[in-house]
Amino acid sequence: MTASRASTGRRDFMIAPGGRLTGRLPVPGDKSISHRALILAALAEGVTRIDGFLDSADCRATLTALQTLGITIELGSDASVTVHGGGTSELRAPAQPLDCGNSGTSMRLLAGMLAGQPFSATLSGDDSLRRRPMERVVKPLQRMGARIESLDGCAPLTVHGRQPLKPLRYALPVASAQVKSALLLAGLFAEGETWLREPAATRDHTERMLTAFGGECLQVEGWIGIRGGNRLRATPIQVPGDLSSAAFFLVGAAIATHAHLVLEDVGVNPTRTGIISLLRAMGADIRFHGEHLRGVEPVADIEVRASQLHGIHINPENVPLAIDELPVLLVAAACADGVTTLRGAAELRVKESDRLQSMATGLRMLGVGVETWEDGMQVTGSGTFTGGTVDAAGDHRIAMAFAMAGLRATAPIHIRDCRNVDTSFPGFARTARAAGLAIDSVEDAP
Ligand code: S3P
């Protein structure tokens, strides 16, 4: 008789201490750019081919939602996607709610697009996404004339679109590229010009890609504008490697005892490279090679070698350009000489998990001295991590950040609840293992 146990469905990572990172690594396609390419291609007239698409759970959520809205999309086996766009008036009412899974980008950007449609649609998601703040898109979209029902400012959101929307002049209260992008998409369906001002610059992929699709995105004295009625035309899109995914290996190589990695074809848009500036300020040896424009986005090969890091102050103005990389940067801080402080990062509390809490708890479990504040934390570099068990809280970036801690650990690290790594970096464990991290991925972890 064979013994059987119930499936837990949980995936954990087990990391043996040590390891070295060497070689050339391809990095999966950029998540932010892949979402935007799908949405803008759906709204463009003609057939758009997207190369280098990130085929991850988050991007699939956007893809499936657009298919449910009547767009024909084919996913090739070679990281290519073909979108048969019908222009801005071809979407049709969905027969069922649109499931955004774990993806805040899907929910917020699609809410903006749906606000300008002549039908109603419901956006929902998993437990984590249903806890995240949506009033930041709901309120301005309501000002544009859409009627949106939410559950106390959270998903599910039912968007009753209006055509045309009213134009908006709006200073965003939070620095959020998702909110900015949602409002730019809604602005395509407004009668007149929509103007937005950010409290701090955030990733500008939507603005760049709108121009690639023949739309006009205006920039005047710190305001970003879009004219309603812009017609978008299909155009080939090449998605660069995701710097946010590369960031785990940049930190891993910087903290490892022996490391020399080249990360290939990574997007180095200046609105994303905060992580590079911060790591360099800590003393990391990072170099760009062959920087060039691919379509509307700059890309480069990034070379990184092991180096001794020192603590720094990460100020509020550093936060928006490194928002998704701050968890792994705190792992670097734990390996640095001296103290690192992070301030102005309260937004981390409303990501896929409360990332300040997830990181502080995990770092403490691994023997690192941490003090937390509402908007940040202080990490005292200890040079090494004790082994132990940490909880990724179902958050992809927390799981991958702690995986890198194995490179400087003195005993094994067990990371629980890592399945959502597939939302942004499918095959992460395989890629990391090939580079030299002693990582095992355990399915149905007990
Ligand atoms: C994203 C913007 C950021 C980021 C997220 C992706 C985007 O979110 O954290 O992973 O694609 O626009 P916020 O806009 O909420 O800061």
mmCIF file of N, CA and C in Angstrom, residues 207-335:
data_model
loop_
_atom_site.group_PDB
_atom_site.id
_atom_site.type_symbol
_atom_site.label_atom_id
_atom_site.label_comp_id
_atom_site.label_asym_id
_atom_site.label_seq_id
_atom_site.Cartn_x
_atom_site.Cartn_y
_atom_site.Cartn_z
ATOM 1 N N GLU A 207 3.541 56.118 -21.382
ATOM 2 C CA GLU A 207 3.729 57.302 -22.208
ATOM 3 C C GLU A 207 4.552 56.949 -23.452
ATOM 4 N N ARG A 208 5.653 56.200 -23.236
ATOM 5 C CA ARG A 208 6.507 55.830 -24.369
ATOM 6 C C ARG A 208 5.742 54.952 -25.359
ATOM 7 N N MET A 209 4.996 53.984 -24.822
ATOM 8 C CA MET A 209 4.339 53.045 -25.731
ATOM 9 C C MET A 209 3.173 53.681 -26.463
ATOM 10 N N LEU A 210 2.506 54.638 -25.814
ATOM 11 C CA LEU A 210 1.426 55.352 -26.514
ATOM 12 C C LEU A 210 1.972 56.003 -27.780
ATOM 13 N N THR A 211 3.160 56.604 -27.673
ATOM 14 C CA THR A 211 3.712 57.253 -28.866
ATOM 15 C C THR A 211 4.098 56.203 -29.909
ATOM 16 N N ALA A 212 4.585 55.029 -29.460
ATOM 17 C CA ALA A 212 4.927 53.970 -30.419
ATOM 18 C C ALA A 212 3.691 53.546 -31.214
ATOM 19 N N PHE A 213 2.527 53.574 -30.573
ATOM 20 C CA PHE A 213 1.281 53.180 -31.242
ATOM 21 C C PHE A 213 0.642 54.358 -31.992
ATOM 22 N N GLY A 214 1.396 55.437 -32.124
ATOM 23 C CA GLY A 214 0.900 56.570 -32.909
ATOM 24 C C GLY A 214 0.003 57.505 -32.125
ATOM 25 N N GLY A 215 -0.104 57.299 -30.830
ATOM 26 C CA GLY A 215 -0.884 58.221 -29.994
ATOM 27 C C GLY A 215 -0.020 59.415 -29.646
ATOM 28 N N GLU A 216 -0.626 60.416 -29.081
ATOM 29 C CA GLU A 216 0.158 61.599 -28.735
ATOM 30 C C GLU A 216 0.101 61.764 -27.230
ATOM 31 N N CYS A 217 1.265 61.650 -26.582
ATOM 32 C CA CYS A 217 1.301 61.860 -25.148
ATOM 33 C C CYS A 217 2.069 63.158 -24.917
ATOM 34 N N LEU A 218 1.443 64.115 -24.275
ATOM 35 C CA LEU A 218 2.017 65.455 -24.174
ATOM 36 C C LEU A 218 2.731 65.626 -22.829
ATOM 37 N N GLN A 219 3.783 66.434 -22.805
ATOM 38 C CA GLN A 219 4.499 66.728 -21.550
ATOM 39 C C GLN A 219 4.687 68.229 -21.492
ATOM 40 N N VAL A 220 4.045 68.902 -20.542
ATOM 41 C CA VAL A 220 4.188 70.354 -20.427
ATOM 42 C C VAL A 220 4.370 70.735 -18.960
ATOM 43 N N GLU A 221 5.535 71.279 -18.647
ATOM 44 C CA GLU A 221 5.824 71.796 -17.305
ATOM 45 C C GLU A 221 5.390 70.835 -16.203
ATOM 46 N N GLY A 222 5.836 69.607 -16.294
ATOM 47 C CA GLY A 222 5.559 68.640 -15.238
ATOM 48 C C GLY A 222 4.192 67.992 -15.329
ATOM 49 N N TRP A 223 3.374 68.398 -16.308
ATOM 50 C CA TRP A 223 2.062 67.759 -16.497
ATOM 51 C C TRP A 223 2.154 66.802 -17.676
ATOM 52 N N ILE A 224 1.439 65.678 -17.565
ATOM 53 C CA ILE A 224 1.403 64.684 -18.644
ATOM 54 C C ILE A 224 -0.010 64.717 -19.215
ATOM 55 N N GLY A 225 -0.107 64.846 -20.546
ATOM 56 C CA GLY A 225 -1.438 65.024 -21.133
ATOM 57 C C GLY A 225 -1.746 64.030 -22.223
ATOM 58 N N ILE A 226 -3.031 63.793 -22.405
ATOM 59 C CA ILE A 226 -3.470 62.938 -23.507
ATOM 60 C C ILE A 226 -4.768 63.508 -24.077
ATOM 61 N N ARG A 227 -4.865 63.443 -25.414
ATOM 62 C CA ARG A 227 -6.078 63.945 -26.069
ATOM 63 C C ARG A 227 -7.048 62.812 -26.306
ATOM 64 N N GLY A 228 -8.284 63.011 -25.923
ATOM 65 C CA GLY A 228 -9.297 62.000 -26.200
ATOM 66 C C GLY A 228 -9.437 61.804 -27.692
ATOM 67 N N GLY A 229 -9.793 60.581 -28.082
ATOM 68 C CA GLY A 229 -10.029 60.318 -29.501
ATOM 69 C C GLY A 229 -8.774 59.982 -30.271
ATOM 70 N N ASN A 230 -7.609 59.947 -29.596
ATOM 71 C CA ASN A 230 -6.379 59.493 -30.238
ATOM 72 C C ASN A 230 -6.627 58.143 -30.886
ATOM 73 N N ARG A 231 -6.211 57.994 -32.148
ATOM 74 C CA ARG A 231 -6.356 56.675 -32.777
ATOM 75 C C ARG A 231 -5.030 55.954 -32.705
ATOM 76 N N LEU A 232 -5.046 54.732 -32.230
ATOM 77 C CA LEU A 232 -3.804 53.963 -32.124
ATOM 78 C C LEU A 232 -3.703 52.996 -33.303
ATOM 79 N N ARG A 233 -2.467 52.818 -33.814
ATOM 80 C CA ARG A 233 -2.249 51.903 -34.939
ATOM 81 C C ARG A 233 -1.264 50.818 -34.511
ATOM 82 N N ALA A 234 -1.543 49.582 -34.944
ATOM 83 C CA ALA A 234 -0.698 48.439 -34.575
ATOM 84 C C ALA A 234 0.762 48.716 -34.924
ATOM 85 N N THR A 235 1.648 48.233 -34.074
ATOM 86 C CA THR A 235 3.084 48.410 -34.298
ATOM 87 C C THR A 235 3.813 47.259 -33.607
ATOM 88 N N PRO A 236 4.914 46.778 -34.174
ATOM 89 C CA PRO A 236 5.617 45.671 -33.493
ATOM 90 C C PRO A 236 6.220 46.152 -32.174
ATOM 91 N N ILE A 237 6.122 45.316 -31.151
ATOM 92 C CA ILE A 237 6.675 45.680 -29.836
ATOM 93 C C ILE A 237 7.694 44.615 -29.429
ATOM 94 N N GLN A 238 8.860 45.077 -28.964
ATOM 95 C CA GLN A 238 9.865 44.155 -28.428
ATOM 96 C C GLN A 238 10.028 44.462 -26.947
ATOM 97 N N VAL A 239 9.706 43.499 -26.124
ATOM 98 C CA VAL A 239 9.736 43.724 -24.674
ATOM 99 C C VAL A 239 11.138 43.434 -24.150
ATOM 100 N N PRO A 240 11.769 44.386 -23.460
ATOM 101 C CA PRO A 240 13.106 44.105 -22.895
ATOM 102 C C PRO A 240 13.017 43.190 -21.670
ATOM 103 N N GLY A 241 14.154 42.669 -21.223
ATOM 104 C CA GLY A 241 14.203 41.899 -19.984
ATOM 105 C C GLY A 241 13.813 42.799 -18.810
ATOM 106 N N ASP A 242 13.245 42.165 -17.789
ATOM 107 C CA ASP A 242 12.686 42.931 -16.670
ATOM 108 C C ASP A 242 13.771 43.244 -15.631
ATOM 109 N N LEU A 243 14.066 44.532 -15.464
ATOM 110 C CA LEU A 243 15.070 44.931 -14.473
ATOM 111 C C LEU A 243 14.643 44.505 -13.063
ATOM 112 N N SER A 244 13.344 44.471 -12.808
ATOM 113 C CA SER A 244 12.873 44.058 -11.475
ATOM 114 C C SER A 244 13.185 42.589 -11.218
ATOM 115 N N SER A 245 13.200 41.765 -12.265
ATOM 116 C CA SER A 245 13.591 40.356 -12.109
ATOM 117 C C SER A 245 15.107 40.244 -12.046
ATOM 118 N N ALA A 246 15.794 41.031 -12.876
ATOM 119 C CA ALA A 246 17.261 41.035 -12.861
ATOM 120 C C ALA A 246 17.778 41.451 -11.484
ATOM 121 N N ALA A 247 17.006 42.292 -10.792
ATOM 122 C CA ALA A 247 17.459 42.875 -9.520
ATOM 123 C C ALA A 247 17.831 41.807 -8.488
ATOM 124 N N PHE A 248 17.124 40.660 -8.512
ATOM 125 C CA PHE A 248 17.458 39.610 -7.538
ATOM 126 C C PHE A 248 18.885 39.122 -7.774
ATOM 127 N N PHE A 249 19.256 39.015 -9.048
ATOM 128 C CA PHE A 249 20.597 38.526 -9.378
ATOM 129 C C PHE A 249 21.647 39.621 -9.226
ATOM 130 N N LEU A 250 21.246 40.872 -9.422
ATOM 131 C CA LEU A 250 22.194 41.968 -9.171
ATOM 132 C C LEU A 250 22.588 41.955 -7.698
ATOM 133 N N VAL A 251 21.599 41.824 -6.835
ATOM 134 C CA VAL A 251 21.900 41.791 -5.398
ATOM 135 C C VAL A 251 22.621 40.495 -5.042
ATOM 136 N N GLY A 252 22.115 39.361 -5.583
ATOM 137 C CA GLY A 252 22.751 38.071 -5.288
ATOM 138 C C GLY A 252 24.238 38.120 -5.611
ATOM 139 N N ALA A 253 24.571 38.627 -6.802
ATOM 140 C CA ALA A 253 25.976 38.667 -7.215
ATOM 141 C C ALA A 253 26.754 39.670 -6.369
ATOM 142 N N ALA A 254 26.128 40.776 -6.028
ATOM 143 C CA ALA A 254 26.840 41.790 -5.232
ATOM 144 C C ALA A 254 27.191 41.250 -3.843
ATOM 145 N N ILE A 255 26.321 40.410 -3.266
ATOM 146 C CA ILE A 255 26.574 39.952 -1.884
ATOM 147 C C ILE A 255 27.310 38.614 -1.814
ATOM 148 N N ALA A 256 27.348 37.851 -2.927
ATOM 149 C CA ALA A 256 27.954 36.515 -2.874
ATOM 150 C C ALA A 256 29.454 36.619 -2.614
ATOM 151 N N THR A 257 30.006 35.544 -2.093
ATOM 152 C CA THR A 257 31.447 35.560 -1.847
ATOM 153 C C THR A 257 32.198 35.557 -3.182
ATOM 154 N N HIS A 258 31.686 34.781 -4.146
ATOM 155 C CA HIS A 258 32.287 34.782 -5.491
ATOM 156 C C HIS A 258 31.159 34.986 -6.480
ATOM 157 N N ALA A 259 31.273 35.974 -7.327
ATOM 158 C CA ALA A 259 30.227 36.154 -8.337
ATOM 159 C C ALA A 259 30.716 37.010 -9.479
ATOM 160 N N HIS A 260 30.281 36.639 -10.670
ATOM 161 C CA HIS A 260 30.511 37.456 -11.860
ATOM 162 C C HIS A 260 29.421 37.071 -12.849
ATOM 163 N N LEU A 261 28.427 37.932 -12.965
ATOM 164 C CA LEU A 261 27.263 37.633 -13.803
ATOM 165 C C LEU A 261 27.100 38.695 -14.877
ATOM 166 N N VAL A 262 26.576 38.262 -16.024
ATOM 167 C CA VAL A 262 26.107 39.230 -17.023
ATOM 168 C C VAL A 262 24.634 38.929 -17.273
ATOM 169 N N LEU A 263 23.794 39.913 -17.031
ATOM 170 C CA LEU A 263 22.346 39.778 -17.260
ATOM 171 C C LEU A 263 22.059 40.399 -18.619
ATOM 172 N N GLU A 264 21.453 39.603 -19.495
ATOM 173 C CA GLU A 264 21.377 40.009 -20.898
ATOM 174 C C GLU A 264 20.098 40.762 -21.245
ATOM 175 N N ASP A 265 20.269 41.812 -22.063
ATOM 176 C CA ASP A 265 19.121 42.504 -22.681
ATOM 177 C C ASP A 265 18.088 42.981 -21.665
ATOM 178 N N VAL A 266 18.560 43.698 -20.672
ATOM 179 C CA VAL A 266 17.679 44.151 -19.599
ATOM 180 C C VAL A 266 17.237 45.592 -19.872
ATOM 181 N N GLY A 267 15.995 45.889 -19.612
ATOM 182 C CA GLY A 267 15.486 47.250 -19.757
ATOM 183 C C GLY A 267 16.164 48.170 -18.743
ATOM 184 N N VAL A 268 16.696 49.297 -19.218
ATOM 185 C CA VAL A 268 17.381 50.231 -18.303
ATOM 186 C C VAL A 268 16.770 51.635 -18.419
ATOM 187 N N ASN A 269 15.463 51.657 -18.630
ATOM 188 C CA ASN A 269 14.719 52.920 -18.631
ATOM 189 C C ASN A 269 15.049 53.682 -17.333
ATOM 190 N N PRO A 270 15.443 54.971 -17.456
ATOM 191 C CA PRO A 270 15.854 55.714 -16.248
ATOM 192 C C PRO A 270 14.764 55.827 -15.173
ATOM 193 N N THR A 271 13.500 55.589 -15.531
ATOM 194 C CA THR A 271 12.466 55.610 -14.488
ATOM 195 C C THR A 271 12.382 54.268 -13.752
ATOM 196 N N ARG A 272 13.307 53.361 -14.065
ATOM 197 C CA ARG A 272 13.332 52.056 -13.382
ATOM 198 C C ARG A 272 14.660 51.769 -12.684
ATOM 199 N N THR A 273 15.693 52.580 -12.967
ATOM 200 C CA THR A 273 17.046 52.177 -12.570
ATOM 201 C C THR A 273 17.457 52.642 -11.167
ATOM 202 N N GLY A 274 16.495 52.994 -10.346
ATOM 203 C CA GLY A 274 16.807 53.386 -8.967
ATOM 204 C C GLY A 274 17.634 52.318 -8.252
ATOM 205 N N ILE A 275 17.333 51.057 -8.510
ATOM 206 C CA ILE A 275 18.067 49.952 -7.857
ATOM 207 C C ILE A 275 19.552 49.992 -8.202
ATOM 208 N N ILE A 276 19.865 50.361 -9.443
ATOM 209 C CA ILE A 276 21.285 50.387 -9.858
ATOM 210 C C ILE A 276 21.994 51.516 -9.115
ATOM 211 N N SER A 277 21.346 52.702 -9.071
ATOM 212 C CA SER A 277 21.981 53.842 -8.381
ATOM 213 C C SER A 277 22.186 53.507 -6.907
ATOM 214 N N LEU A 278 21.188 52.868 -6.295
ATOM 215 C CA LEU A 278 21.300 52.583 -4.856
ATOM 216 C C LEU A 278 22.376 51.527 -4.600
ATOM 217 N N LEU A 279 22.409 50.489 -5.421
ATOM 218 C CA LEU A 279 23.449 49.460 -5.225
ATOM 219 C C LEU A 279 24.839 50.046 -5.462
ATOM 220 N N ARG A 280 24.949 50.905 -6.485
ATOM 221 C CA ARG A 280 26.273 51.534 -6.723
ATOM 222 C C ARG A 280 26.650 52.401 -5.526
ATOM 223 N N ALA A 281 25.672 53.115 -4.969
ATOM 224 C CA ALA A 281 25.967 53.957 -3.792
ATOM 225 C C ALA A 281 26.434 53.097 -2.614
ATOM 226 N N MET A 282 26.007 51.826 -2.590
ATOM 227 C CA MET A 282 26.442 50.908 -1.518
ATOM 228 C C MET A 282 27.805 50.289 -1.826
ATOM 229 N N GLY A 283 28.323 50.596 -3.013
ATOM 230 C CA GLY A 283 29.656 50.085 -3.363
ATOM 231 C C GLY A 283 29.642 48.932 -4.345
ATOM 232 N N ALA A 284 28.489 48.617 -4.939
ATOM 233 C CA ALA A 284 28.425 47.483 -5.876
ATOM 234 C C ALA A 284 29.119 47.827 -7.187
ATOM 235 N N ASP A 285 29.695 46.799 -7.802
ATOM 236 C CA ASP A 285 30.401 46.950 -9.080
ATOM 237 C C ASP A 285 29.444 46.509 -10.192
ATOM 238 N N ILE A 286 28.745 47.473 -10.788
ATOM 239 C CA ILE A 286 27.735 47.181 -11.816
ATOM 240 C C ILE A 286 28.064 48.008 -13.059
ATOM 241 N N ARG A 287 28.148 47.356 -14.206
ATOM 242 C CA ARG A 287 28.449 48.083 -15.454
ATOM 243 C C ARG A 287 27.445 47.732 -16.546
ATOM 244 N N PHE A 288 27.115 48.737 -17.364
ATOM 245 C CA PHE A 288 26.241 48.517 -18.525
ATOM 246 C C PHE A 288 27.114 48.296 -19.763
ATOM 247 N N HIS A 289 26.688 47.407 -20.635
ATOM 248 C CA HIS A 289 27.378 47.201 -21.920
ATOM 249 C C HIS A 289 26.365 47.235 -23.051
ATOM 250 N N GLY A 290 26.762 47.856 -24.143
ATOM 251 C CA GLY A 290 25.940 47.832 -25.370
ATOM 252 C C GLY A 290 24.590 48.483 -25.198
ATOM 253 N N GLU A 291 24.528 49.574 -24.442
ATOM 254 C CA GLU A 291 23.228 50.226 -24.231
ATOM 255 C C GLU A 291 22.686 50.743 -25.569
ATOM 256 N N HIS A 292 21.445 50.421 -25.865
ATOM 257 C CA HIS A 292 20.822 50.919 -27.093
ATOM 258 C C HIS A 292 19.313 50.948 -26.920
ATOM 259 N N LEU A 293 18.644 51.613 -27.855
ATOM 260 C CA LEU A 293 17.178 51.677 -27.797
ATOM 261 C C LEU A 293 16.606 50.480 -28.518
ATOM 262 N N ARG A 294 15.692 49.766 -27.861
ATOM 263 C CA ARG A 294 14.957 48.721 -28.565
ATOM 264 C C ARG A 294 13.516 49.212 -28.633
ATOM 265 N N GLY A 295 13.126 49.641 -29.837
ATOM 266 C CA GLY A 295 11.828 50.313 -29.939
ATOM 267 C C GLY A 295 11.909 51.616 -29.164
ATOM 268 N N VAL A 296 11.060 51.775 -28.168
ATOM 269 C CA VAL A 296 11.050 53.025 -27.401
ATOM 270 C C VAL A 296 11.710 52.881 -26.025
ATOM 271 N N GLU A 297 12.310 51.708 -25.766
ATOM 272 C CA GLU A 297 12.871 51.470 -24.433
ATOM 273 C C GLU A 297 14.378 51.197 -24.510
ATOM 274 N N PRO A 298 15.188 51.827 -23.633
ATOM 275 C CA PRO A 298 16.618 51.511 -23.613
ATOM 276 C C PRO A 298 16.890 50.140 -22.976
ATOM 277 N N VAL A 299 17.838 49.390 -23.559
ATOM 278 C CA VAL A 299 18.231 48.097 -22.988
ATOM 279 C C VAL A 299 19.756 48.030 -22.941
ATOM 280 N N ALA A 300 20.264 47.143 -22.092
ATOM 281 C CA ALA A 300 21.719 46.938 -21.994
ATOM 282 C C ALA A 300 21.984 45.563 -21.396
ATOM 283 N N ASP A 301 23.208 45.064 -21.585
ATOM 284 C CA ASP A 301 23.659 43.912 -20.794
ATOM 285 C C ASP A 301 24.233 44.499 -19.506
ATOM 286 N N ILE A 302 23.930 43.881 -18.389
ATOM 287 C CA ILE A 302 24.404 44.426 -17.105
ATOM 288 C C ILE A 302 25.369 43.422 -16.473
ATOM 289 N N GLU A 303 26.590 43.903 -16.211
ATOM 290 C CA GLU A 303 27.629 43.057 -15.603
ATOM 291 C C GLU A 303 27.754 43.410 -14.128
ATOM 292 N N VAL A 304 27.807 42.394 -13.289
ATOM 293 C CA VAL A 304 27.908 42.656 -11.847
ATOM 294 C C VAL A 304 28.886 41.656 -11.229
ATOM 295 N N ARG A 305 29.705 42.169 -10.291
ATOM 296 C CA ARG A 305 30.670 41.311 -9.587
ATOM 297 C C ARG A 305 30.466 41.452 -8.089
ATOM 298 N N ALA A 306 30.901 40.443 -7.360
ATOM 299 C CA ALA A 306 30.825 40.487 -5.903
ATOM 300 C C ALA A 306 31.626 41.679 -5.381
ATOM 301 N N SER A 307 31.105 42.344 -4.361
ATOM 302 C CA SER A 307 31.876 43.447 -3.764
ATOM 303 C C SER A 307 31.449 43.623 -2.307
ATOM 304 N N GLN A 308 32.289 44.279 -1.534
ATOM 305 C CA GLN A 308 31.896 44.568 -0.152
ATOM 306 C C GLN A 308 31.010 45.811 -0.151
ATOM 307 N N LEU A 309 29.812 45.675 0.381
ATOM 308 C CA LEU A 309 28.864 46.794 0.370
ATOM 309 C C LEU A 309 28.905 47.540 1.693
ATOM 310 N N HIS A 310 28.437 48.794 1.672
ATOM 311 C CA HIS A 310 28.277 49.542 2.926
ATOM 312 C C HIS A 310 26.875 50.143 3.004
ATOM 313 N N GLY A 311 26.421 50.392 4.212
ATOM 314 C CA GLY A 311 25.058 50.893 4.414
ATOM 315 C C GLY A 311 24.856 52.288 3.840
ATOM 316 N N ILE A 312 23.601 52.598 3.473
ATOM 317 C CA ILE A 312 23.270 53.937 2.946
ATOM 318 C C ILE A 312 21.923 54.389 3.517
ATOM 319 N N HIS A 313 21.597 55.661 3.273
ATOM 320 C CA HIS A 313 20.260 56.157 3.585
ATOM 321 C C HIS A 313 19.449 56.157 2.300
ATOM 322 N N ILE A 314 18.334 55.447 2.300
ATOM 323 C CA ILE A 314 17.432 55.450 1.144
ATOM 324 C C ILE A 314 16.312 56.422 1.498
ATOM 325 N N ASN A 315 16.300 57.556 0.795
ATOM 326 C CA ASN A 315 15.391 58.649 1.145
ATOM 327 C C ASN A 315 14.082 58.536 0.374
ATOM 328 N N PRO A 316 13.025 59.260 0.815
ATOM 329 C CA PRO A 316 11.729 59.175 0.121
ATOM 330 C C PRO A 316 11.849 59.405 -1.382
ATOM 331 N N GLU A 317 12.744 60.322 -1.798
ATOM 332 C CA GLU A 317 12.827 60.595 -3.252
ATOM 333 C C GLU A 317 13.460 59.437 -4.031
ATOM 334 N N ASN A 318 14.131 58.508 -3.331
ATOM 335 C CA ASN A 318 14.700 57.339 -4.023
ATOM 336 C C ASN A 318 13.650 56.244 -4.242
ATOM 337 N N VAL A 319 12.531 56.331 -3.509
ATOM 338 C CA VAL A 319 11.605 55.194 -3.440
ATOM 339 C C VAL A 319 10.875 54.886 -4.754
ATOM 340 N N PRO A 320 10.218 55.878 -5.423
ATOM 341 C CA PRO A 320 9.397 55.499 -6.586
ATOM 342 C C PRO A 320 10.186 54.808 -7.699
ATOM 343 N N LEU A 321 11.446 55.178 -7.892
ATOM 344 C CA LEU A 321 12.204 54.593 -9.007
ATOM 345 C C LEU A 321 12.827 53.236 -8.654
ATOM 346 N N ALA A 322 12.581 52.774 -7.421
ATOM 347 C CA ALA A 322 13.118 51.466 -7.019
ATOM 348 C C ALA A 322 12.058 50.677 -6.252
ATOM 349 N N ILE A 323 10.789 51.036 -6.452
ATOM 350 C CA ILE A 323 9.735 50.549 -5.552
ATOM 351 C C ILE A 323 9.696 49.026 -5.430
ATOM 352 N N ASP A 324 9.819 48.316 -6.555
ATOM 353 C CA ASP A 324 9.685 46.854 -6.486
ATOM 354 C C ASP A 324 10.978 46.162 -6.068
ATOM 355 N N GLU A 325 12.073 46.911 -6.068
ATOM 356 C CA GLU A 325 13.369 46.303 -5.770
ATOM 357 C C GLU A 325 13.791 46.519 -4.314
ATOM 358 N N LEU A 326 12.979 47.269 -3.559
ATOM 359 C CA LEU A 326 13.385 47.579 -2.184
ATOM 360 C C LEU A 326 13.469 46.326 -1.305
ATOM 361 N N PRO A 327 12.574 45.331 -1.462
ATOM 362 C CA PRO A 327 12.747 44.139 -0.616
ATOM 363 C C PRO A 327 14.123 43.492 -0.790
ATOM 364 N N VAL A 328 14.559 43.300 -2.031
ATOM 365 C CA VAL A 328 15.851 42.624 -2.202
ATOM 366 C C VAL A 328 17.006 43.550 -1.812
ATOM 367 N N LEU A 329 16.783 44.857 -1.916
ATOM 368 C CA LEU A 329 17.817 45.791 -1.475
ATOM 369 C C LEU A 329 18.033 45.684 0.041
ATOM 370 N N LEU A 330 16.969 45.343 0.778
ATOM 371 C CA LEU A 330 17.111 45.162 2.223
ATOM 372 C C LEU A 330 17.940 43.916 2.540
ATOM 373 N N VAL A 331 17.914 42.931 1.645
ATOM 374 C CA VAL A 331 18.796 41.764 1.806
ATOM 375 C C VAL A 331 20.251 42.216 1.614
ATOM 376 N N ALA A 332 20.466 43.081 0.619
ATOM 377 C CA ALA A 332 21.822 43.627 0.429
ATOM 378 C C ALA A 332 22.245 44.412 1.673
ATOM 379 N N ALA A 333 21.304 45.179 2.227
ATOM 380 C CA ALA A 333 21.619 45.994 3.417
ATOM 381 C C ALA A 333 22.074 45.115 4.581
ATOM 382 N N ALA A 334 21.476 43.934 4.685
ATOM 383 C CA ALA A 334 21.839 43.037 5.785
ATOM 384 C C ALA A 334 23.264 42.509 5.628
ATOM 385 N N CYS A 335 23.791 42.539 4.404
ATOM 386 C CA CYS A 335 25.156 42.046 4.153
ATOM 387 C C CYS A 335 26.177 43.174 4.142
#
